[in-house]
mmCIF file of C-alpha atoms and ligand atoms in Angstrom:
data_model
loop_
_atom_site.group_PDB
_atom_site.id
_atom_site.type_symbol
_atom_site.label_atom_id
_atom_site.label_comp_id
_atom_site.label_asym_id
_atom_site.label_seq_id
_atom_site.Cartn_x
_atom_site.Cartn_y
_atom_site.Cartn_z
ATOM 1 C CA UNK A 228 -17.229 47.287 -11.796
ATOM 2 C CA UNK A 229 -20.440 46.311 -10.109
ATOM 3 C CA UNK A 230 -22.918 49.514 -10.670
ATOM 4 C CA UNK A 231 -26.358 49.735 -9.024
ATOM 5 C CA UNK A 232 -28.452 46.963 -8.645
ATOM 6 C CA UNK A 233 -26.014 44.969 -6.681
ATOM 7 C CA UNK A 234 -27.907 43.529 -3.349
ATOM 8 C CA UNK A 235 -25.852 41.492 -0.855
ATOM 9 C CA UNK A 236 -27.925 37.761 0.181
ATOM 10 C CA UNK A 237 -28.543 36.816 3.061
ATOM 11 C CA UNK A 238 -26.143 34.211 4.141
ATOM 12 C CA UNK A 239 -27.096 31.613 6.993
ATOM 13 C CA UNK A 240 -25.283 29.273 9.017
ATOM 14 C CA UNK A 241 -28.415 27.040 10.347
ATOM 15 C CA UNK A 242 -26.699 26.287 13.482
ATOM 16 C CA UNK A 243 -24.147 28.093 15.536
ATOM 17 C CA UNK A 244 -22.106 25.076 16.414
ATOM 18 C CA UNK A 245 -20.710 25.307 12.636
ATOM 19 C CA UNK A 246 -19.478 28.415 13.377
ATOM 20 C CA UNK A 247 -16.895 27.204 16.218
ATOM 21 C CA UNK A 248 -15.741 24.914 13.561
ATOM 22 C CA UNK A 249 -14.737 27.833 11.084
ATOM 23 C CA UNK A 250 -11.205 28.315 12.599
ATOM 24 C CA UNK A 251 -9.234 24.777 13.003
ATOM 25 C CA UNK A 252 -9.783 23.888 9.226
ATOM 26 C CA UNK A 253 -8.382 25.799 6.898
ATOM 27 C CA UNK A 254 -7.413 25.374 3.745
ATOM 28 C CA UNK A 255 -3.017 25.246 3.999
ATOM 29 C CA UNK A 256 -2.606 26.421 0.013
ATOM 30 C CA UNK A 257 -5.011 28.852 -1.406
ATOM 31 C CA UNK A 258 -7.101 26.759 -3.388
ATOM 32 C CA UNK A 259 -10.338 27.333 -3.744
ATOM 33 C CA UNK A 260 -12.656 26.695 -0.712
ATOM 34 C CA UNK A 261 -15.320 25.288 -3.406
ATOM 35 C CA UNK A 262 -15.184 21.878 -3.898
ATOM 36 C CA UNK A 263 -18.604 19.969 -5.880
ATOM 37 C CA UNK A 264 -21.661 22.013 -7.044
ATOM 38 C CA UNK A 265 -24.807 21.144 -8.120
ATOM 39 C CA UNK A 266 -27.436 23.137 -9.341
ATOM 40 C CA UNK A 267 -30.888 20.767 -9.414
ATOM 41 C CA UNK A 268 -33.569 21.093 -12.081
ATOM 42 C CA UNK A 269 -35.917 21.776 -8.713
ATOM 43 C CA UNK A 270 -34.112 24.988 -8.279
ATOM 44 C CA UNK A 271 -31.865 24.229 -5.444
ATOM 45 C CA UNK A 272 -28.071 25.019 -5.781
ATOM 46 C CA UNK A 273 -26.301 23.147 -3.553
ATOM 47 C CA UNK A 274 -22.577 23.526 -2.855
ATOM 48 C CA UNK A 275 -19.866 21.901 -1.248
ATOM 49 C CA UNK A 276 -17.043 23.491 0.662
ATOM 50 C CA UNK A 277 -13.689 22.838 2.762
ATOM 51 C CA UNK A 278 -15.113 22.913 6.388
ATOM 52 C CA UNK A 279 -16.142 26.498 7.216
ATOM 53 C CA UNK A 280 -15.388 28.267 4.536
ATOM 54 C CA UNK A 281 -16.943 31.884 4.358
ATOM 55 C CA UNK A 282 -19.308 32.405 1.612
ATOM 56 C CA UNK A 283 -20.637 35.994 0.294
ATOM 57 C CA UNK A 284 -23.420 35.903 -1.859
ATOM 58 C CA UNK A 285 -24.728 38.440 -4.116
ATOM 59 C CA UNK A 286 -27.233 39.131 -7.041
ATOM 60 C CA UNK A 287 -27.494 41.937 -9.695
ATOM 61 C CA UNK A 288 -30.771 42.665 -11.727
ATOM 62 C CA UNK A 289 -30.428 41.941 -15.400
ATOM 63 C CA UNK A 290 -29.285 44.933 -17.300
ATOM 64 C CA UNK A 291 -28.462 44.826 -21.481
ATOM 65 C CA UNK A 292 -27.547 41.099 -22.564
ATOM 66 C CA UNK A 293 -27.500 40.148 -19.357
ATOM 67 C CA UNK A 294 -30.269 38.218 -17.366
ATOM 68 C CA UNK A 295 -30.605 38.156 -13.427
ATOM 69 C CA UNK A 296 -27.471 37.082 -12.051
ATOM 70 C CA UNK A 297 -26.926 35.603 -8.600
ATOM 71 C CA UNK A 298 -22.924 34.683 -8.035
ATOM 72 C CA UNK A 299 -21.335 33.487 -4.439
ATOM 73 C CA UNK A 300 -17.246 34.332 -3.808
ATOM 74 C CA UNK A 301 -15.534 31.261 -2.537
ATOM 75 C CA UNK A 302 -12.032 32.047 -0.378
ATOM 76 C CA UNK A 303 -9.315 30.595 -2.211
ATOM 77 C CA UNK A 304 -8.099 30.372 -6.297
ATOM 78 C CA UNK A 305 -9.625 28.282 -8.922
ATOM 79 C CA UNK A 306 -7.497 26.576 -10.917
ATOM 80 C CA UNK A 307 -9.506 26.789 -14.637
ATOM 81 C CA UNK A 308 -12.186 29.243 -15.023
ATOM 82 C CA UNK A 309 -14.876 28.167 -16.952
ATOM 83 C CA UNK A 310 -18.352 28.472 -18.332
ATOM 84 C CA UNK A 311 -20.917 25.898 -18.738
ATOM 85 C CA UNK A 312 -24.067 26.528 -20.684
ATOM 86 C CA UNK A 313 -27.054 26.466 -18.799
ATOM 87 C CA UNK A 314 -30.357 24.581 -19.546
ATOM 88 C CA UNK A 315 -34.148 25.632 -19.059
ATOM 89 C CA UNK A 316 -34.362 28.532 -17.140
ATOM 90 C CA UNK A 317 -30.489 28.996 -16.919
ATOM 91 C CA UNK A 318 -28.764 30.998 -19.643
ATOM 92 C CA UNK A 319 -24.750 29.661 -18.161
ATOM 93 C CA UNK A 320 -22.973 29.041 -15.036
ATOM 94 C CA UNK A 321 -19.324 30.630 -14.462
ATOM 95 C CA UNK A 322 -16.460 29.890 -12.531
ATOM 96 C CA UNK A 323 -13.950 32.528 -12.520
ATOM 97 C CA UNK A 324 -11.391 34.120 -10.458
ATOM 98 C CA UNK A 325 -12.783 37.510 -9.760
ATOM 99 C CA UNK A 326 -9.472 38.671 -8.513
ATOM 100 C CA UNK A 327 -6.970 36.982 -6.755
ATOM 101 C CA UNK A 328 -7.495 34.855 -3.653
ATOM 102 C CA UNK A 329 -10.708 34.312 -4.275
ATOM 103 C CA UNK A 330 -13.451 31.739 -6.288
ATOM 104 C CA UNK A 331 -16.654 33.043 -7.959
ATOM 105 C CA UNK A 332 -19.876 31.056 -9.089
ATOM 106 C CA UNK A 333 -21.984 33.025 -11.383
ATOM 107 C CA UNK A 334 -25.724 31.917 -12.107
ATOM 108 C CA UNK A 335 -26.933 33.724 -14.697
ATOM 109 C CA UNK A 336 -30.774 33.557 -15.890
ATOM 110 C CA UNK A 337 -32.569 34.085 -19.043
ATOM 111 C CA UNK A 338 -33.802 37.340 -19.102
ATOM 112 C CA UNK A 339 -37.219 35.660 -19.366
ATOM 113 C CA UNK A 340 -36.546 34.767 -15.462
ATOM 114 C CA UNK A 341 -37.162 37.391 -12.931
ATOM 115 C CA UNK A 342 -35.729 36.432 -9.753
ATOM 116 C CA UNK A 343 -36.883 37.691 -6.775
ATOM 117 C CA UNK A 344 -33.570 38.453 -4.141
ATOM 118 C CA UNK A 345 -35.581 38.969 -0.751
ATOM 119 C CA UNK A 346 -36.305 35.303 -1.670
ATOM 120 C CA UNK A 347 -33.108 34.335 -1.667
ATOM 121 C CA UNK A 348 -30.931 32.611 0.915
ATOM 122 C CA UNK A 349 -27.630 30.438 1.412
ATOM 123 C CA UNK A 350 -27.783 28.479 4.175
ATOM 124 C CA UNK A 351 -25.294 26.227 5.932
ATOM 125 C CA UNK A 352 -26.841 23.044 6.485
ATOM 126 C CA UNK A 353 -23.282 21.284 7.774
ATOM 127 C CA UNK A 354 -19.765 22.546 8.295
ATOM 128 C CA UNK A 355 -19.079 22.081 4.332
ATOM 129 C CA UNK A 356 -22.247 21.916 2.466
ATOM 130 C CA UNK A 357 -24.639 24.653 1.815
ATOM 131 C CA UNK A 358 -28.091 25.365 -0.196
ATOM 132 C CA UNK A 359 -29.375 28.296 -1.987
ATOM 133 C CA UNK A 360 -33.227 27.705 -3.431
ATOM 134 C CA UNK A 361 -34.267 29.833 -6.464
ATOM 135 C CA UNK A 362 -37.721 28.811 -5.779
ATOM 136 C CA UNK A 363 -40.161 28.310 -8.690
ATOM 137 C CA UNK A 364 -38.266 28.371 -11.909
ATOM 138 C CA UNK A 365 -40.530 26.456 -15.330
ATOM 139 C CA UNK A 366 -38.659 22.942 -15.327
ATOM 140 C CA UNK A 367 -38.787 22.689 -18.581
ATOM 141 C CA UNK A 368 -35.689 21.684 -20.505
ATOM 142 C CA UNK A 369 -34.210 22.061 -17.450
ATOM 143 C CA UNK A 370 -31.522 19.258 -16.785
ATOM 144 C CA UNK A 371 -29.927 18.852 -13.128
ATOM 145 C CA UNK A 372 -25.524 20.168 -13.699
ATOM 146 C CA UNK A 373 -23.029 19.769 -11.633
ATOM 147 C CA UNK A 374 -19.541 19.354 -11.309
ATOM 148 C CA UNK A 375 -17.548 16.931 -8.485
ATOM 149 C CA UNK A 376 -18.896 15.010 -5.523
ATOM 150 C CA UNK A 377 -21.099 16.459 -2.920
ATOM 151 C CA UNK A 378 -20.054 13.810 -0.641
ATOM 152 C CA UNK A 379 -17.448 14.329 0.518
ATOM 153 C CA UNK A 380 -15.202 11.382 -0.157
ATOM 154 C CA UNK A 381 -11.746 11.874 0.835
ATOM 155 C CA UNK A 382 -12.584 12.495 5.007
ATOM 156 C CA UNK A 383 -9.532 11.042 6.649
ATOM 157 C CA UNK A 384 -11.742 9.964 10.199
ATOM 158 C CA UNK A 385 -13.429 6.995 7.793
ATOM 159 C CA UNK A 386 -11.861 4.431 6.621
ATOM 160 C CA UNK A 387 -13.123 3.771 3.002
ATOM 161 C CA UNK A 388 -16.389 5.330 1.218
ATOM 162 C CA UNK A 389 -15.147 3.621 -2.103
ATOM 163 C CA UNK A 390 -17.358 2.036 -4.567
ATOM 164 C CA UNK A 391 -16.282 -1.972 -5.271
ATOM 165 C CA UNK A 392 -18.460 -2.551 -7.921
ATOM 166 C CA UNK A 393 -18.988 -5.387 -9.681
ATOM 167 C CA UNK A 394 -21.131 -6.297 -12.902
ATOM 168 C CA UNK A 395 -24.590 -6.815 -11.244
ATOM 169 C CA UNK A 396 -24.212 -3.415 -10.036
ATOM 170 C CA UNK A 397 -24.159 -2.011 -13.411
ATOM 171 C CA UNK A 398 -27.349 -0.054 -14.429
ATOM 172 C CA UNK A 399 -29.509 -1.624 -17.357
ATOM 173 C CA UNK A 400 -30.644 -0.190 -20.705
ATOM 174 C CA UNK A 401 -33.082 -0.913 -23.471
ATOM 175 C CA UNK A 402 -31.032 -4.072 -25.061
ATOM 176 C CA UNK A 403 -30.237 -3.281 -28.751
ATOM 177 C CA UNK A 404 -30.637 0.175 -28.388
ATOM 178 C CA UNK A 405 -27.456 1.790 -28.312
ATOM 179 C CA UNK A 406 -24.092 1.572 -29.689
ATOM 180 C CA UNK A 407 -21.243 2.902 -28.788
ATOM 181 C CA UNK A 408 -17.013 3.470 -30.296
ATOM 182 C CA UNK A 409 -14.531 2.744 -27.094
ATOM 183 C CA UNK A 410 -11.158 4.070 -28.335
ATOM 184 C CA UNK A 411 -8.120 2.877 -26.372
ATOM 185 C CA UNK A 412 -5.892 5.501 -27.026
ATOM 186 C CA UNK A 413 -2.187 5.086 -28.688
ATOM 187 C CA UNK A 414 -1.531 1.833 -29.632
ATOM 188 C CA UNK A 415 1.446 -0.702 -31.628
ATOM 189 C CA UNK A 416 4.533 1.917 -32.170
ATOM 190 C CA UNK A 417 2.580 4.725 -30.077
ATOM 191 C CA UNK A 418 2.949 3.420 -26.723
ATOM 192 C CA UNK A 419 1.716 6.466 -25.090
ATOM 193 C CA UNK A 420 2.469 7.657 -21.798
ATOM 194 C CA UNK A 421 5.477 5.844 -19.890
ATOM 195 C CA UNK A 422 5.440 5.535 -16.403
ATOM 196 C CA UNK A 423 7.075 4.516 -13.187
ATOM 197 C CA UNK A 424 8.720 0.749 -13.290
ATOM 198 C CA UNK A 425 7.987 0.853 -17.092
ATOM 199 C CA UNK A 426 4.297 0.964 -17.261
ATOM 200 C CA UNK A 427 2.665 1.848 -20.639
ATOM 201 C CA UNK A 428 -0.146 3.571 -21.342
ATOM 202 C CA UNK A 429 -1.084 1.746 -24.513
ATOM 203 C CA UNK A 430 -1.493 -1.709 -22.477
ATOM 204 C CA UNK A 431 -3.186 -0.222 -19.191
ATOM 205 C CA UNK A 432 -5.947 1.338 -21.713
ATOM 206 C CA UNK A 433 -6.206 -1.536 -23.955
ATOM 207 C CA UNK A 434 -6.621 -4.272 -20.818
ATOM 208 C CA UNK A 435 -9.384 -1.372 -19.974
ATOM 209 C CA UNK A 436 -10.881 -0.888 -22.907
ATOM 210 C CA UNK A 437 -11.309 -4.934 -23.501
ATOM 211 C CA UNK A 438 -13.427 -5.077 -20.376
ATOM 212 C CA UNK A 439 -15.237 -2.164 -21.118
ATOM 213 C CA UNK A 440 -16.630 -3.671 -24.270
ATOM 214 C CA UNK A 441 -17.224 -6.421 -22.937
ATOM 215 C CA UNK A 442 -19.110 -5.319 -19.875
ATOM 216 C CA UNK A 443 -21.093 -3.144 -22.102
ATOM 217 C CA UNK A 444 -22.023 -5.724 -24.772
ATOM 218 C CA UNK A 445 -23.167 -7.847 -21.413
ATOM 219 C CA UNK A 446 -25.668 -5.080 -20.905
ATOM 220 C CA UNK A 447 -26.597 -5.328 -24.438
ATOM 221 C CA UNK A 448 -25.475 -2.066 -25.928
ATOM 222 C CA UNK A 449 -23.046 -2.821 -29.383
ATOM 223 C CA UNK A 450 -19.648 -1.581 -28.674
ATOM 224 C CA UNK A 451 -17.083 -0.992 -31.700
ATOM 225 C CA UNK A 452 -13.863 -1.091 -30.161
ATOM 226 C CA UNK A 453 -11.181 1.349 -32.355
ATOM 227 C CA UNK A 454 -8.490 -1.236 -32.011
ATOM 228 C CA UNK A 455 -8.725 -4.767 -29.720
ATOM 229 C CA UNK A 456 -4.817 -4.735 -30.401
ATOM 230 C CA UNK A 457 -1.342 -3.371 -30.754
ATOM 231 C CA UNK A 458 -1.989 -1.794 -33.947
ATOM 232 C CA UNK A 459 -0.865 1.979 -35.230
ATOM 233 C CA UNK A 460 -3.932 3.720 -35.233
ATOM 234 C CA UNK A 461 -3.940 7.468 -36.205
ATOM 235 C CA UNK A 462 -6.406 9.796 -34.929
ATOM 236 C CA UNK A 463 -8.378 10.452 -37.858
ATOM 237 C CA UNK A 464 -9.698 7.003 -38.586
ATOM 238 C CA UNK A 465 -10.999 6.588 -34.915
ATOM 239 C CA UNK A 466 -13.355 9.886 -35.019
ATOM 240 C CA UNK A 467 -14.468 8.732 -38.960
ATOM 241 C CA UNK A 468 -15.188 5.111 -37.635
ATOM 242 C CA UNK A 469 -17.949 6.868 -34.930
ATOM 243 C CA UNK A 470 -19.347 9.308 -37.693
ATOM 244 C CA UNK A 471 -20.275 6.289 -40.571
ATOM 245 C CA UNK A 472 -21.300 4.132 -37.370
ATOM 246 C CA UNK A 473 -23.197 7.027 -36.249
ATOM 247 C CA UNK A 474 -23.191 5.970 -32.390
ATOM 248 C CA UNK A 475 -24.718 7.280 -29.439
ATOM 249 C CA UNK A 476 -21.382 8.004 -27.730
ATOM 250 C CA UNK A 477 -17.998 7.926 -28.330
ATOM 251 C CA UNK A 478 -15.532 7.042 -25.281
ATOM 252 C CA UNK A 479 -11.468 7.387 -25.430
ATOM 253 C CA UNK A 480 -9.611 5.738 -22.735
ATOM 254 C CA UNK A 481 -6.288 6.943 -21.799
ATOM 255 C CA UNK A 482 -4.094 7.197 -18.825
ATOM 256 C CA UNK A 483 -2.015 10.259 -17.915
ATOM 257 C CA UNK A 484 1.588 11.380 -17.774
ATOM 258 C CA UNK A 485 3.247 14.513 -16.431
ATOM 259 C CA UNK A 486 6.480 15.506 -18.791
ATOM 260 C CA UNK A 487 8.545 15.909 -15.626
ATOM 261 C CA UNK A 488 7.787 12.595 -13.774
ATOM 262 C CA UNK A 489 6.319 14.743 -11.007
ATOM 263 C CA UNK A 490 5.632 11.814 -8.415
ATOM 264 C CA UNK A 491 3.454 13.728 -6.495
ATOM 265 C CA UNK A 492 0.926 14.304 -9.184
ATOM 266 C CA UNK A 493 -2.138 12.040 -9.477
ATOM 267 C CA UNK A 494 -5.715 12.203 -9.792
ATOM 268 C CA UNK A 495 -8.643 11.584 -12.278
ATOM 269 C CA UNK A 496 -9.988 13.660 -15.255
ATOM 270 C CA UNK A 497 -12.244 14.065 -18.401
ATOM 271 C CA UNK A 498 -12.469 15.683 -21.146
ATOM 272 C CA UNK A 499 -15.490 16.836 -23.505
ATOM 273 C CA UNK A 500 -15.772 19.192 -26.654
ATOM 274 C CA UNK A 501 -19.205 21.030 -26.356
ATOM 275 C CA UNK A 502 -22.641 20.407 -25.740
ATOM 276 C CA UNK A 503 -24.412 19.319 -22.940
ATOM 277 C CA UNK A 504 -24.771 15.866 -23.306
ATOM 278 C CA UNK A 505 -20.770 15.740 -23.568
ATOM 279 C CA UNK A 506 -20.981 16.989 -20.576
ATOM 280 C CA UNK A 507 -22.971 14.554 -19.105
ATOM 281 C CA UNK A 508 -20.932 11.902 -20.417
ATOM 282 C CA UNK A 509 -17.985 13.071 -19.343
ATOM 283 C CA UNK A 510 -19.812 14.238 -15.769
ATOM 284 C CA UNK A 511 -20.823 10.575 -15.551
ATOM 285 C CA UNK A 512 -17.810 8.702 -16.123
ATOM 286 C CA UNK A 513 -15.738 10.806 -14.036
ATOM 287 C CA UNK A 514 -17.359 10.375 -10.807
ATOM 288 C CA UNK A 515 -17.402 6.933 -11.507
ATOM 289 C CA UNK A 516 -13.873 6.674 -12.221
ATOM 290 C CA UNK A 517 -13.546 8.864 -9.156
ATOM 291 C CA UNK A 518 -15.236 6.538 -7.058
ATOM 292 C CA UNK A 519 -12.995 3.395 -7.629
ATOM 293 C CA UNK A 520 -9.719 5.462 -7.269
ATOM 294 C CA UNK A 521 -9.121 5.477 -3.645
ATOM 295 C CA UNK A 522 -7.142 8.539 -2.226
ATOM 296 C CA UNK A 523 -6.896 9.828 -6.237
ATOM 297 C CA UNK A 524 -7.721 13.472 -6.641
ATOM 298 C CA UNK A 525 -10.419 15.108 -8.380
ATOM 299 C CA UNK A 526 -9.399 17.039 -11.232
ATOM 300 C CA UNK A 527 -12.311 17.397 -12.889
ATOM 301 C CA UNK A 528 -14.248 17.689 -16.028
ATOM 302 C CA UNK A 529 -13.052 20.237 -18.174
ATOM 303 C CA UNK A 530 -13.520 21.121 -22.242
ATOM 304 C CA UNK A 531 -10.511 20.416 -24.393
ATOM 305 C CA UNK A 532 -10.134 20.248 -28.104
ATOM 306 C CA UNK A 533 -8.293 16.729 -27.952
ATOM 307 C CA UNK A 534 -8.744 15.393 -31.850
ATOM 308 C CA UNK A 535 -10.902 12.893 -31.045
ATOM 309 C CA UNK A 536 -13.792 14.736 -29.000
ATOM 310 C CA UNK A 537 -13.593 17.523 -31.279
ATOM 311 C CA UNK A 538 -14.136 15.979 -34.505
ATOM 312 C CA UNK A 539 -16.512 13.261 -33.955
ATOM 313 C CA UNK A 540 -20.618 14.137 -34.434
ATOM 314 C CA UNK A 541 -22.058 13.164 -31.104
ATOM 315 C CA UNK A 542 -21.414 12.980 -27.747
ATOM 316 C CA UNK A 543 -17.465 12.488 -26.862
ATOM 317 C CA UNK A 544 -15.368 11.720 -23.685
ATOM 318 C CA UNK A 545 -12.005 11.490 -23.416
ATOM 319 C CA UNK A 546 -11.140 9.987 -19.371
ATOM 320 C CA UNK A 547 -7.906 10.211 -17.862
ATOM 321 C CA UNK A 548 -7.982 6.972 -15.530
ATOM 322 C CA UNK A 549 -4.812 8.278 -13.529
ATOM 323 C CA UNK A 550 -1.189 9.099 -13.518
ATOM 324 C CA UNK A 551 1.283 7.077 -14.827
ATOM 325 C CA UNK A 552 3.735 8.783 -13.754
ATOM 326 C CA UNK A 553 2.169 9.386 -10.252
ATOM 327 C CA UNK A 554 3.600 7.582 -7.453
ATOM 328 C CA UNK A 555 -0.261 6.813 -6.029
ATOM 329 C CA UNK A 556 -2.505 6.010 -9.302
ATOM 330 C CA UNK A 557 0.711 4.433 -11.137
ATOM 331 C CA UNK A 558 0.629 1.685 -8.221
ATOM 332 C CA UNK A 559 -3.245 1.099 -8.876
ATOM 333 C CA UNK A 560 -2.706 1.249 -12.423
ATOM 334 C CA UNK A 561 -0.305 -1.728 -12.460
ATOM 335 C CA UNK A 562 -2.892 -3.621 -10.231
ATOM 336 C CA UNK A 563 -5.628 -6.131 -12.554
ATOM 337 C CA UNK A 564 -7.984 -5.995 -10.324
ATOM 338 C CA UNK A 565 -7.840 -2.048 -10.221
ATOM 339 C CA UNK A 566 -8.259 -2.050 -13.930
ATOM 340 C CA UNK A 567 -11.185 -4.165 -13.369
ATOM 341 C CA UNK A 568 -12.217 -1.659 -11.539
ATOM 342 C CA UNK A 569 -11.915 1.034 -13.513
ATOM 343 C CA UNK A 570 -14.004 -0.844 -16.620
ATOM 344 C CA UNK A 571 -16.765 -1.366 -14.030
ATOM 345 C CA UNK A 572 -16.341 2.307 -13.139
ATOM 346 C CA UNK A 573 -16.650 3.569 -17.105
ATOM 347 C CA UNK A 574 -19.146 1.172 -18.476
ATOM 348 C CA UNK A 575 -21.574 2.860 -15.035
ATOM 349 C CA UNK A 576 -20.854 6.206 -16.336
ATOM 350 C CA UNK A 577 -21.876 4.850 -20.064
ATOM 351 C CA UNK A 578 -24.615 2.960 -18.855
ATOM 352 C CA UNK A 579 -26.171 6.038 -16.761
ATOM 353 C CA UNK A 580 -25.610 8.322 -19.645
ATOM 354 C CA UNK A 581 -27.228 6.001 -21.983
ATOM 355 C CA UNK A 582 -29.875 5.434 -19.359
ATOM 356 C CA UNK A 583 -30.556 9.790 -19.378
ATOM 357 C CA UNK A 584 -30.466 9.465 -23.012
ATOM 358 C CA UNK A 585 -33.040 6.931 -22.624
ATOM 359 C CA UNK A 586 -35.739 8.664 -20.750
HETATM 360 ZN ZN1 ZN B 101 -3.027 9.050 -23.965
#
């Protein structure tokens, strides 16, 4: 498949007392050794890993529709592949599944970039995080992407890295400047999601969404909540209420389910549509989220064509804030103060949005 042009990178551990950790920790399942990337509008890709995981690097010159492309093959399976659209200099990133067993992170370049590969280097700099710098690339339109935590947050030998955050922590914006739509999900007959010992979806996103609006409106940004009670409330007159309001962002809270009351499945996710600033959003607000949910999984941001990010005009997230259903997150769910939490946790991930927006 790959023809010519193919070069292998080098690929550096910085020390060699990484290397004697390589063979106690590996990953039990096959999931994919890659964890949190980031690839920084100063050039620098950095990457996260389990604990010595072995990374092969490679580039390929551009060649018809096709721009320079430098892509690095994790060990292990990635659960969605996916493409993000790149900014500036970068034409998209891919994560795929190259064949089986294994994790692939594609950078592709504009063909207006010409990358030079004798330049090019990953190094180790720990056990489990690693750089790769593409040197001079023109900064401009070129916005800083990511996806997941590059700390690593979930390290069993400390006892707690979480976030408590609480409302002088949250970051100011220009007051009067933005507005926003928070949609609790579901709502009167639609209860939504129902969980273990009875816990509905419809109130654990309303209490949310309540505090949200209110945090937010502290901040001075106008909020326009979809529904502040248990009414029905279809789908289509929550995306038309954002359009004729014509706000900056448009935020749906919801928490999840699994059909089969799988007990063992938590963790923390959002949704976007398309564009990069749904992205962002959505980037924002799930690390956030991620940060107050002690012990909850990552799983991810990822694009979906829920009704209500699709069909509103600007930039739409839809966050998961756990699993009803799941014998970890359901527990925090039922807990105020956790849902305190999480409001603090989504009106950050607003607020720093708004605040990119801003400058
Ligand atoms: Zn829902």
């Amino acid at each position: 498949m790959l023809v010519g042009y193919l070069r292998k990178l080098a690929c550096v551990f910085v020390s060699a007392l990484y290397l004697a950790l390589i063979a106690n920790d590996l990953p039990l399942k096959a999931a994919s050794a890659l964890a949190a990337w980031k690839l920084e509008n100063n050039g620098i890709l950095r990457l996260r890993t389990s604990s010595g995981a072995k990374l092969r690097a490679f580039f390929q010159d551009a060649e018809p529709g096709k721009g320079d492309r430098v892509w690095i093959d994790f060990p292990g399976e990635l659960r969605r592949p996916r493409t993000l659209l790149g900014s500036g200099p970068v034409k998209a990133i891919r994560l795929g599944k190259p064949e089986n067993g294994f994790t692939r992170l594609v950078v592709e370049f504009n063909s207006s970039i010409s990358i030079d590969p004798s330049k090019l280097k990953l190094v180790g700099t720990s056990p489990d995080q690693w750089e790769l710098d593409f040197g001079e690339l023109p900064t401009i339109g070129f916005s800083s992407v990511g996806e997941g935590s590059l700390v690593r947050t979930h390290s069993k030998r400390t006892t707690s890295k979480y976030q408590f955050l609480d409302s002088s922590k949250l970051p100011k914006v220009s007051r009067g400047r933005f507005s926003v739509v928070i949609d609790p999900g579901h709502g009167g007959p639609d209860v939504g999601a129902v969980g273990l010992r009875g816990l509905r979806e419809t109130d654990v996103v309303l209490d949310i969404s309540l505090q949200v609006a209110k945090l937010l409106e502290q901040r001075g940004v106008k909020v326009h909540l979809t529904r502040s009670s248990e009414i029905d409330l279809d789908l289509p007159p929550r995306t038309a209420m954002a359009n004729r309001l014509n706000v900056d962002a448009f935020i749906s809270i919801h928490a999840n389910a699994t059909r089969n009351t799988r007990r063992d499945v938590n963790g923390i996710e959002t949704f976007y549509y398309s564009g990069y600033k749904g992205f962002r959003l959505a980037s924002l607000i799930q690390s956030e989220v991620l940060n107050v949910s002690s012990g909850s999984p990552d799983r991810g941001v990822r694009r979906s064509r829920f009704f209500v990010i699709r069909r509103t005009n600007m930039p739409a997230a839809l966050v998961e804030t756990g699993f009803l259903t799941g014998r970890r997150d359901s527990a925090q769910l039922a807990k105020t103060s956790h849902r305190s939490q999480l409001a603090l946790a989504i009106s950050k991930g607003v607020l720093l949005y708004l605040k990119e927006v801003e400058s």
